[in-house]
Coordinates of C-alpha atoms in Angstrom, one line a residue:
Chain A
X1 CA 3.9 -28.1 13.4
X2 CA 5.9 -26.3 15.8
X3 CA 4.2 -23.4 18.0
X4 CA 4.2 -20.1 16.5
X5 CA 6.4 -17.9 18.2
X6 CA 5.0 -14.2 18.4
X7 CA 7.0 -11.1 19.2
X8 CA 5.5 -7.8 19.6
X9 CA 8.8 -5.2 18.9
X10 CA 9.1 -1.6 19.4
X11 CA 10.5 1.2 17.6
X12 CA 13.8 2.5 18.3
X13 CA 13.7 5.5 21.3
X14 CA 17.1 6.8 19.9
X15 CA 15.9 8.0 16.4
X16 CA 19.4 6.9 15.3
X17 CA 18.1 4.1 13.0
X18 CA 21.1 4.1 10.4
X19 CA 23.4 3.8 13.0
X20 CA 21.4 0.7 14.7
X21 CA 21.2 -0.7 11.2
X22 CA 25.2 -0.6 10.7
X23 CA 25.4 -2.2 13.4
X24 CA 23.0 -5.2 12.7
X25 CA 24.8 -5.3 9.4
X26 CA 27.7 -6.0 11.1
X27 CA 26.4 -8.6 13.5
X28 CA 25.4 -10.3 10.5
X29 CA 28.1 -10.4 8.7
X30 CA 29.6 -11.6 11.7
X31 CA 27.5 -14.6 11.6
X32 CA 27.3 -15.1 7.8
X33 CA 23.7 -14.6 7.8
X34 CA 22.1 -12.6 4.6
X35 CA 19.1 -10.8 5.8
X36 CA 16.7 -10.1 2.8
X37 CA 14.0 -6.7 3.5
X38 CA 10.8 -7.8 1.4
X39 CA 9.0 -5.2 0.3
X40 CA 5.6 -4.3 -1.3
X41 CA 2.1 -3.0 -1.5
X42 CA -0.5 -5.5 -0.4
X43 CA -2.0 -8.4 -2.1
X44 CA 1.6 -8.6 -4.3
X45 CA 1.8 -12.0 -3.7
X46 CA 4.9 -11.8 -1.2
X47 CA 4.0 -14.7 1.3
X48 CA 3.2 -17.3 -1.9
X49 CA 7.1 -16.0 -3.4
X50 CA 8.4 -16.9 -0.2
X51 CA 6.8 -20.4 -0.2
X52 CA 7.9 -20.6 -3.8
X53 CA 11.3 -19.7 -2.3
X54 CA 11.9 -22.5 0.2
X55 CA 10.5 -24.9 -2.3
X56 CA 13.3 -23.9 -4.6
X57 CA 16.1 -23.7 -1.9
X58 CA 15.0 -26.3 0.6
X59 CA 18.4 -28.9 1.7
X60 CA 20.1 -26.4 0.1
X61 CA 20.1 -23.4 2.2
X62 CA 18.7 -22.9 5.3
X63 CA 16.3 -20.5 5.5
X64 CA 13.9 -18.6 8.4
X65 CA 11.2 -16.0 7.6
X66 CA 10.0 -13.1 10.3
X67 CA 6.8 -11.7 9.6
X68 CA 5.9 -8.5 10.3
X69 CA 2.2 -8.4 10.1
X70 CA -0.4 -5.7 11.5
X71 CA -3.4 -7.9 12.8
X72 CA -3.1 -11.0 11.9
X73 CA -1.1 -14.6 11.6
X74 CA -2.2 -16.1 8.0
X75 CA 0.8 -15.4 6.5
X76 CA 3.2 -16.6 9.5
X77 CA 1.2 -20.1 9.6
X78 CA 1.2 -20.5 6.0
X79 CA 5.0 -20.2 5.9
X80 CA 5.3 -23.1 8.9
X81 CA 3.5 -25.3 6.4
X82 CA 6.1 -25.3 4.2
X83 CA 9.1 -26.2 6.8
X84 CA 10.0 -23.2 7.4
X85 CA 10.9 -21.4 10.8
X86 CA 8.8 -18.6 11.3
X87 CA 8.5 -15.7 14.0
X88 CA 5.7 -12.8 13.6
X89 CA 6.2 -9.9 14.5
X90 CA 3.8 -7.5 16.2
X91 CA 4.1 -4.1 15.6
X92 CA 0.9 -2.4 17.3
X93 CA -0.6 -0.4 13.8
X94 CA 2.9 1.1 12.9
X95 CA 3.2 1.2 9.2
X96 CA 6.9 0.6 8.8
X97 CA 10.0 -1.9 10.2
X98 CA 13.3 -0.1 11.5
X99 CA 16.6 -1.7 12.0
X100 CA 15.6 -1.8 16.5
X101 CA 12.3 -3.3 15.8
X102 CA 14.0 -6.1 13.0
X103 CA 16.9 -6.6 15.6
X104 CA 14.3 -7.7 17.9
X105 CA 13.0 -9.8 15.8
X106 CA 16.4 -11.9 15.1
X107 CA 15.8 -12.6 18.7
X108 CA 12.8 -14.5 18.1
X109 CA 14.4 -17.2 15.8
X110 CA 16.1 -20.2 17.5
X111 CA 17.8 -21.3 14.6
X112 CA 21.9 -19.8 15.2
X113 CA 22.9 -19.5 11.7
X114 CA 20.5 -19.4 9.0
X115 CA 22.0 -18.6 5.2
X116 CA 19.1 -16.8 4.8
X117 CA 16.6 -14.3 6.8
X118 CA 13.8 -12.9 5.0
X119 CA 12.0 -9.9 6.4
X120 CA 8.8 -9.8 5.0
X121 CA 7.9 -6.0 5.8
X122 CA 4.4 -4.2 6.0
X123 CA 2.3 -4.3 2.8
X124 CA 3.0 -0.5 2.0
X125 CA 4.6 0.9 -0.9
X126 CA 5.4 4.4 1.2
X127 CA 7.4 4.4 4.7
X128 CA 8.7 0.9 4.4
X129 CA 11.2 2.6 2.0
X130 CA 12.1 5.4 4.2
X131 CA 13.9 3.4 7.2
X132 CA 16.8 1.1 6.8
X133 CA 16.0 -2.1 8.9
X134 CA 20.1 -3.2 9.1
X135 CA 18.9 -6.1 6.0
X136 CA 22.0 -7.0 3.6
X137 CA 20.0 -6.7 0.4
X138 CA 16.3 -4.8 0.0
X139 CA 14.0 -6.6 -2.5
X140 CA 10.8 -5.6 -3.6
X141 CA 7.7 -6.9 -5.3
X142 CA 5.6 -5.2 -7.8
X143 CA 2.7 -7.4 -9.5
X144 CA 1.0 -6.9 -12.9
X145 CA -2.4 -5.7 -11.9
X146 CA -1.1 -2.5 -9.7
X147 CA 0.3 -0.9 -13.0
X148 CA 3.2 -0.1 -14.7
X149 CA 3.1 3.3 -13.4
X150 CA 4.4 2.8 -9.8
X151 CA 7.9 4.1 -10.4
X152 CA 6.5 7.3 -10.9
X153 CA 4.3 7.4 -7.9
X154 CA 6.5 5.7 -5.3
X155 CA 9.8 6.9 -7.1
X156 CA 11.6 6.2 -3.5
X157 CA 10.8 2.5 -2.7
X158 CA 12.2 1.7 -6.6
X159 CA 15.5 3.5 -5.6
X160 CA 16.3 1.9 -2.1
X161 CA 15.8 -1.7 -3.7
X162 CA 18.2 -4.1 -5.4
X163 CA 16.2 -6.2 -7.2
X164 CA 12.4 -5.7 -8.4
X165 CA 10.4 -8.7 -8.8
X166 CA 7.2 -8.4 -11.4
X167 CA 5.0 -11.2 -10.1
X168 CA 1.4 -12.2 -11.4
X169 CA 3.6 -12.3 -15.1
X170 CA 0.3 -14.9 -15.5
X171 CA -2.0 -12.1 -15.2
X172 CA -0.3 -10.0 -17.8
X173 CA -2.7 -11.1 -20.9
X174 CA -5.9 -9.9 -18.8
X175 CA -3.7 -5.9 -17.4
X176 CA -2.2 -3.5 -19.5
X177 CA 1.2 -3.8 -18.3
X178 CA 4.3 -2.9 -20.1
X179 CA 7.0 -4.7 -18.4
X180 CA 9.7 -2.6 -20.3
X181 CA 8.2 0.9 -19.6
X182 CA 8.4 -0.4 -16.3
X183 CA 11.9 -1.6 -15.9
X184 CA 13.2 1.8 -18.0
X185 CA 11.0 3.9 -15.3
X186 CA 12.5 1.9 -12.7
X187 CA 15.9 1.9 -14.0
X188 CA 15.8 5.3 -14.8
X189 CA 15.6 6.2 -10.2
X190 CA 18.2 3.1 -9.7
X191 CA 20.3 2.0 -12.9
X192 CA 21.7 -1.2 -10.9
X193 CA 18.1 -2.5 -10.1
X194 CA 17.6 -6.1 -10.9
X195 CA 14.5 -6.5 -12.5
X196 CA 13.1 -10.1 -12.5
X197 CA 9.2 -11.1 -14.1
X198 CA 7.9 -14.0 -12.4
X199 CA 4.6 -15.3 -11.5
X200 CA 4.6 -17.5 -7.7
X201 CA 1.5 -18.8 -8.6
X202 CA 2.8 -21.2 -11.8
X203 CA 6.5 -20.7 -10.6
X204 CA 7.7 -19.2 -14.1
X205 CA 10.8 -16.8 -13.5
X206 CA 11.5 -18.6 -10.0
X207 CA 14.8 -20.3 -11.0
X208 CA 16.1 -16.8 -12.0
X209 CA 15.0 -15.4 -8.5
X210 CA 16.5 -18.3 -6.6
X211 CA 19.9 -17.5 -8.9
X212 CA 20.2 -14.3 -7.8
X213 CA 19.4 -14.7 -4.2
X214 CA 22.3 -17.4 -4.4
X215 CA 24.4 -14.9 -6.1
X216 CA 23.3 -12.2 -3.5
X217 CA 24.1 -15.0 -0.2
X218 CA 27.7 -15.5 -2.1
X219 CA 28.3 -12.1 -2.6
X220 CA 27.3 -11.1 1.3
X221 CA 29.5 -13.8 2.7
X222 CA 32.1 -12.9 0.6
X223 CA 32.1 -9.4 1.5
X224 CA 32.2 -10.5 5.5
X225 CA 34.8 -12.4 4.9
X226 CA 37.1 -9.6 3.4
X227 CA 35.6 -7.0 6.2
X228 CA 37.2 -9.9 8.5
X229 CA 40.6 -9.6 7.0
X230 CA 40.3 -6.2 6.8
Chain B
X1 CA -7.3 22.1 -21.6
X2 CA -6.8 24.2 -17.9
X3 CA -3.4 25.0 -16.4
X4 CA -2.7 22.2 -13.6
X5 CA -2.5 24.0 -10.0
X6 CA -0.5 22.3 -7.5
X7 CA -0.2 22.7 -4.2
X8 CA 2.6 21.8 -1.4
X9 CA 0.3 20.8 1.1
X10 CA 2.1 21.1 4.8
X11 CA 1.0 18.9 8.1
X12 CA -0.5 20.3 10.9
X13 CA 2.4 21.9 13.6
X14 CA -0.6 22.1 16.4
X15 CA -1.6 18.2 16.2
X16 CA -4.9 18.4 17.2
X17 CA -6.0 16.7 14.5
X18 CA -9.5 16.0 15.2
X19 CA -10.5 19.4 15.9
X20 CA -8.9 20.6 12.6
X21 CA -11.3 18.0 11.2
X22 CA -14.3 18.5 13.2
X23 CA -14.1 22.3 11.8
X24 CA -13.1 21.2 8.1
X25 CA -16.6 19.3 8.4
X26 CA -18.4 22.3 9.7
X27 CA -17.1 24.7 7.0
X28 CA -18.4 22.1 4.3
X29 CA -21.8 21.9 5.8
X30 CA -22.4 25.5 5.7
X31 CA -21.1 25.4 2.1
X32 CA -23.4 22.4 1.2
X33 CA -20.1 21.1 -0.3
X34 CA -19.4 17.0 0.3
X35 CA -16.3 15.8 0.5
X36 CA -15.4 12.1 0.1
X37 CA -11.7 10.7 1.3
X38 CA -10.7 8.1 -1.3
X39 CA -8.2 5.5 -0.2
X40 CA -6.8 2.2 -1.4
X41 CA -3.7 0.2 -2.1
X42 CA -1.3 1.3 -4.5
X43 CA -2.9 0.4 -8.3
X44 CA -6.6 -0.6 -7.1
X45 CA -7.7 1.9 -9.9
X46 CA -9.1 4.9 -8.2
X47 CA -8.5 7.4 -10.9
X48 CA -10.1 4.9 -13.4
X49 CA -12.9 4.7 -10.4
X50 CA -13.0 8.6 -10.6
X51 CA -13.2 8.8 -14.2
X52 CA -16.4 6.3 -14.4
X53 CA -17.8 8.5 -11.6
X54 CA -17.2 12.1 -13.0
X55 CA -19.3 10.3 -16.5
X56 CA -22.4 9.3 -14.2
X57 CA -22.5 12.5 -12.5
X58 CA -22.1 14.9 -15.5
X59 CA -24.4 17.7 -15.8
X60 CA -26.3 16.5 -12.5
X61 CA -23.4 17.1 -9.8
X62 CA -20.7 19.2 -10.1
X63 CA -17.6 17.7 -8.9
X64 CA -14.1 18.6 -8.2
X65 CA -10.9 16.2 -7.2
X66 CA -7.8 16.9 -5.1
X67 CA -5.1 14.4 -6.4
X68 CA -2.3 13.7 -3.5
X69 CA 0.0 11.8 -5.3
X70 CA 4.1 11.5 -3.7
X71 CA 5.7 12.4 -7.3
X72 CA 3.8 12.5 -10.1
X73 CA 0.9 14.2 -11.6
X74 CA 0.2 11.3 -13.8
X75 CA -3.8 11.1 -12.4
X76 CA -4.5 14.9 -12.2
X77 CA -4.1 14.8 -15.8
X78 CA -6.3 12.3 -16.2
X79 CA -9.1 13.2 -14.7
X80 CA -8.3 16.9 -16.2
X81 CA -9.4 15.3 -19.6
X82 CA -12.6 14.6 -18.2
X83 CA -13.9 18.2 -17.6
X84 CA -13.5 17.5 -13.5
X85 CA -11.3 20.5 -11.7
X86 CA -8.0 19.1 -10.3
X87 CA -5.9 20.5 -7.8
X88 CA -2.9 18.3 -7.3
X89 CA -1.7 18.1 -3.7
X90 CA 2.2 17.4 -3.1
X91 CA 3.0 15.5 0.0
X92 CA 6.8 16.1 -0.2
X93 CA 6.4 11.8 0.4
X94 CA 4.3 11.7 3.1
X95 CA 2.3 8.9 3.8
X96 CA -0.7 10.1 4.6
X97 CA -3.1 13.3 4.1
X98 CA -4.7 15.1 7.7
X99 CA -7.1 17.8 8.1
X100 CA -4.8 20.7 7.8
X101 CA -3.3 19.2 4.6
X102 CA -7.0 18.6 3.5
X103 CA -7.9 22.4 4.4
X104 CA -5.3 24.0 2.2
X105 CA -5.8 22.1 -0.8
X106 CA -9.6 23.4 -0.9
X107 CA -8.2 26.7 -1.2
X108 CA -6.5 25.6 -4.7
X109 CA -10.0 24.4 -5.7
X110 CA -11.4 27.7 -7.6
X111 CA -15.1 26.5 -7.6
X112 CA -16.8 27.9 -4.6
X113 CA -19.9 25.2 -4.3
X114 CA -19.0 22.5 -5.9
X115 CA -21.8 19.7 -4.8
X116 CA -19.1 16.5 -4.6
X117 CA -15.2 17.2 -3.9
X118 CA -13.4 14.0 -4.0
X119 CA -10.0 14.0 -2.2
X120 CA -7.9 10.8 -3.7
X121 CA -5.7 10.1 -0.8
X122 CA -1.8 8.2 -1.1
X123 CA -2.2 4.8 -2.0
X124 CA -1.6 3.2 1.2
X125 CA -3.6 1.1 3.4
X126 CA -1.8 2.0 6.6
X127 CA -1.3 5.1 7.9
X128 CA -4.1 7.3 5.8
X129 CA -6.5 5.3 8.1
X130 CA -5.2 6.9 10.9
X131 CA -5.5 10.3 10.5
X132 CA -9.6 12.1 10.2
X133 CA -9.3 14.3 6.7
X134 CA -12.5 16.4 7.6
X135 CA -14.4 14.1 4.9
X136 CA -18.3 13.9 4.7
X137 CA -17.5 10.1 4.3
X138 CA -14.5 7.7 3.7
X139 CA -14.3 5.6 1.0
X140 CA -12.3 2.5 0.1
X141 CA -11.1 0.4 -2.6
X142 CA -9.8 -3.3 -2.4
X143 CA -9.4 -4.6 -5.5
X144 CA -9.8 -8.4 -6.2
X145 CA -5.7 -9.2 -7.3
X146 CA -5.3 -7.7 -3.9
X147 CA -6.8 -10.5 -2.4
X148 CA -10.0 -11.5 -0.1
X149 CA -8.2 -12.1 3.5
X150 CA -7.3 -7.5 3.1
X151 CA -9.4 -7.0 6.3
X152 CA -7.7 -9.2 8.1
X153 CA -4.7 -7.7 7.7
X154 CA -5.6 -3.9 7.6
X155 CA -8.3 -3.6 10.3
X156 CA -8.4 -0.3 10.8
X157 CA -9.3 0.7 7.1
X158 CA -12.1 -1.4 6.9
X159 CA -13.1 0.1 10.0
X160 CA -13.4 3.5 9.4
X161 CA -15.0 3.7 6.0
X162 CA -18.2 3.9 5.5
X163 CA -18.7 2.4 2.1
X164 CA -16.2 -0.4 0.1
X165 CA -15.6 -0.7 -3.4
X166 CA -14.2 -3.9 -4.8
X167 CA -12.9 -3.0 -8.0
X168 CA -12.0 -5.2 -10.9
X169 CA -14.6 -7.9 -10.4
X170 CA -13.8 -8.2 -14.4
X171 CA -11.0 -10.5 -12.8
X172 CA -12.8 -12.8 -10.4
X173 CA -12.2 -15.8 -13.2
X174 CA -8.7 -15.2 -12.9
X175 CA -8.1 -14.4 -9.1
X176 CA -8.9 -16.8 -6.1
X177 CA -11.2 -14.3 -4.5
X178 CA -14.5 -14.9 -2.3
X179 CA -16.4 -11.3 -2.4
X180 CA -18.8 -13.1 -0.1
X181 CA -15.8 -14.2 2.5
X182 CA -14.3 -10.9 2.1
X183 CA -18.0 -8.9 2.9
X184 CA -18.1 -10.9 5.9
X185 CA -14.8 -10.3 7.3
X186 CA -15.0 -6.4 6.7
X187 CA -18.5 -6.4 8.3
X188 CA -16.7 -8.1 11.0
X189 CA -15.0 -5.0 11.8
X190 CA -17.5 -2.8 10.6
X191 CA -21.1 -3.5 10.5
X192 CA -22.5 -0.9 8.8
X193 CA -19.9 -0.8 6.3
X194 CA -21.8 -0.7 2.6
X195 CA -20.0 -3.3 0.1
X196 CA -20.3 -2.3 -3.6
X197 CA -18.6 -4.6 -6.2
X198 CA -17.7 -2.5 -9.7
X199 CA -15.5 -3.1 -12.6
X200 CA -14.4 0.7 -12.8
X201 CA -12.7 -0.6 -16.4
X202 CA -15.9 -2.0 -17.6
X203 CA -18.6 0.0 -16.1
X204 CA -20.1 -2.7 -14.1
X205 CA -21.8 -1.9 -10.5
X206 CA -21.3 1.9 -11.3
X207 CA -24.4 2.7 -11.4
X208 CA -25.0 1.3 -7.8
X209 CA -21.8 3.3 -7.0
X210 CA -23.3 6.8 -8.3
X211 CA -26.3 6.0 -6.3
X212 CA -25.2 5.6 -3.3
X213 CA -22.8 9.0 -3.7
X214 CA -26.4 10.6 -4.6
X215 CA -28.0 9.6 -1.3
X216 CA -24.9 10.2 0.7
X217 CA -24.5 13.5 -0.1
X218 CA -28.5 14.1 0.1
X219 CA -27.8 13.1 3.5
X220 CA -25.4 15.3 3.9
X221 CA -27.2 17.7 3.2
X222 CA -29.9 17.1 5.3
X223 CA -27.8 16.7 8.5
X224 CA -26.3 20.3 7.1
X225 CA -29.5 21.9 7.0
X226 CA -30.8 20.5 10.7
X227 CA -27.6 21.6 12.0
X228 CA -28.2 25.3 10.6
X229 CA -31.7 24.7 12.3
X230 CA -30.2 23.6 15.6

């Protein structure tokens, strides 16, 4: 297993974050990377969907996670199990990623030109939303047990997101959770929101999730490429 | 059923935080009146929590609840049902609830003594850590979907309560979680930290949960009282 690379990154001084995320946008573009923002409350289940993930894309497209964690490695070593190139990220407490901090974080990965960069942001369904970390797509997870509910309370997050994933879908026989009320309360801050159930424990719903993160990569490089000939 | 005050609650321009709550905590003594800061993850049930507790306590305590919730009044409604005051607090999003915030929505409270206020803090296991309310005590909840390796990855909650709640131990045949491994972790951090496993849905552990409110605010009390005494 290959030594875990650990980056402690600091926030932006300039308090010009969008502009800093245009920028990284760009730079990614330039390099045909898709850079996914992964977003959720705790205990969602969003370091066993990424290992999920690379099962489902592995020789297929190459793929690098940074973890942003606030005291701990577990999730960054049980990524490298699976194969997959991994750098943590430090952030000293702060509760949130923004585009400086995640651009210091490309830095840590060796690998030139992944197809895809996942961000796996700070368990938190509150400030993550509020800054734009420079990602091409924002993806979020909401799992059975928190409640169907959480567009209501944490209206923002659902609107800054392009796809929602309902995980822990095994779960749903033991909650009372109404994954229709949930979509229409989602849908009804972000009509275009994607809204895919799957469960990363038994893998159900994880073909439709790596379809659309195909469709997302395609869509990303397709959109550099036309900025190109611009 | 009573009309629903709410309050837009405003943070503190001075940022002396800790002096704001250090004189929070000596108006509540002279007023006999405990307050307990609630905090958890998004969906780890503390209205359901609060609900359980306002049935122990009925006719023996009175108690009063100050819901701070981003965009929705979903949970002061529920607890209004109950018979328990409510005074929703609006954050305008923020993340997080300090002693100022905490000050002004007591003045929506109408009850002058009320024996228990409980002030349900944003679901958020981040940044509410960080900031001293002016509580008698702080309270947690980690429920069991949330997972057992929690105070590993959000030190500083599990340091700064004095009492945790693991809710939905209903679950434990469904979730891969070690209440023993978890204890030991948080007491890592913490070791006088009091771990109290409940089922807030099915009544389980509440009883152990309303006891050691009773004592904590006897104690509170007390250290009240000797304080008047000097």
């Amino acid at each position: 297993m290959p030594e875990l690379r650990i980056l402690d990154v600091k926030q932006s001084l300039l308090g010009d974050n969008d502009r800093r995320a245009a920028a990284l946008r760009e730079q990614l573009h330039s390099k045909n990377t898709f850079l996914l923002n992964l977003m959720s409350a705790p205990g969602s289940g969003k370091t066993t969907l990424l290992r999920r993930t690379a099962q489902a894309l592995k020789g297929e497209i190459p793929m690098a996670v940074m973890e942003a964690d606030i005291d701990s490695d577990v999730d960054a070593r049980t990524m490298q199990e699976e194969g997959v190139e991994v750098v943590q990220l430090h952030t000293g407490g702060l509760c949130h990623l923004d585009a400086e901090m995640t651009a210091q974080g490309l830095t840590g990965l060796k690998r030139e030109k992944p197809g895809l960069i996942v961000l796996e942001n700070i368990g938190n369904l509150v400030c993550p939303a509020e800054f734009d970390t420079g990602a091409s797509r924002n993806a979020m997870i909401l799992s059975v047990p928190e409640g169907d509910d959480k567009p209501l309370k944490y209206p923002l997050m659902f609107t800054v997101c392009d796809v929602l994933l309902i995980n822990k879908i095994d779960t749903l026989g033991v909650f009372d959770f109404d994954i229709e009320a949930c979509t229409r309360r989602a849908r009804r801050l972000n009509p275009k929101l994607e809204v895919i159930p799957v469960s990363a424990k038994t893998g159900e719903g994880i073909d439709r999730w790596a379809d659309w993160l195909r469709r997302a990569i395609r869509d990303w490089q397709a959109e550099g490429e036309k900025a190109r000939q611009g």
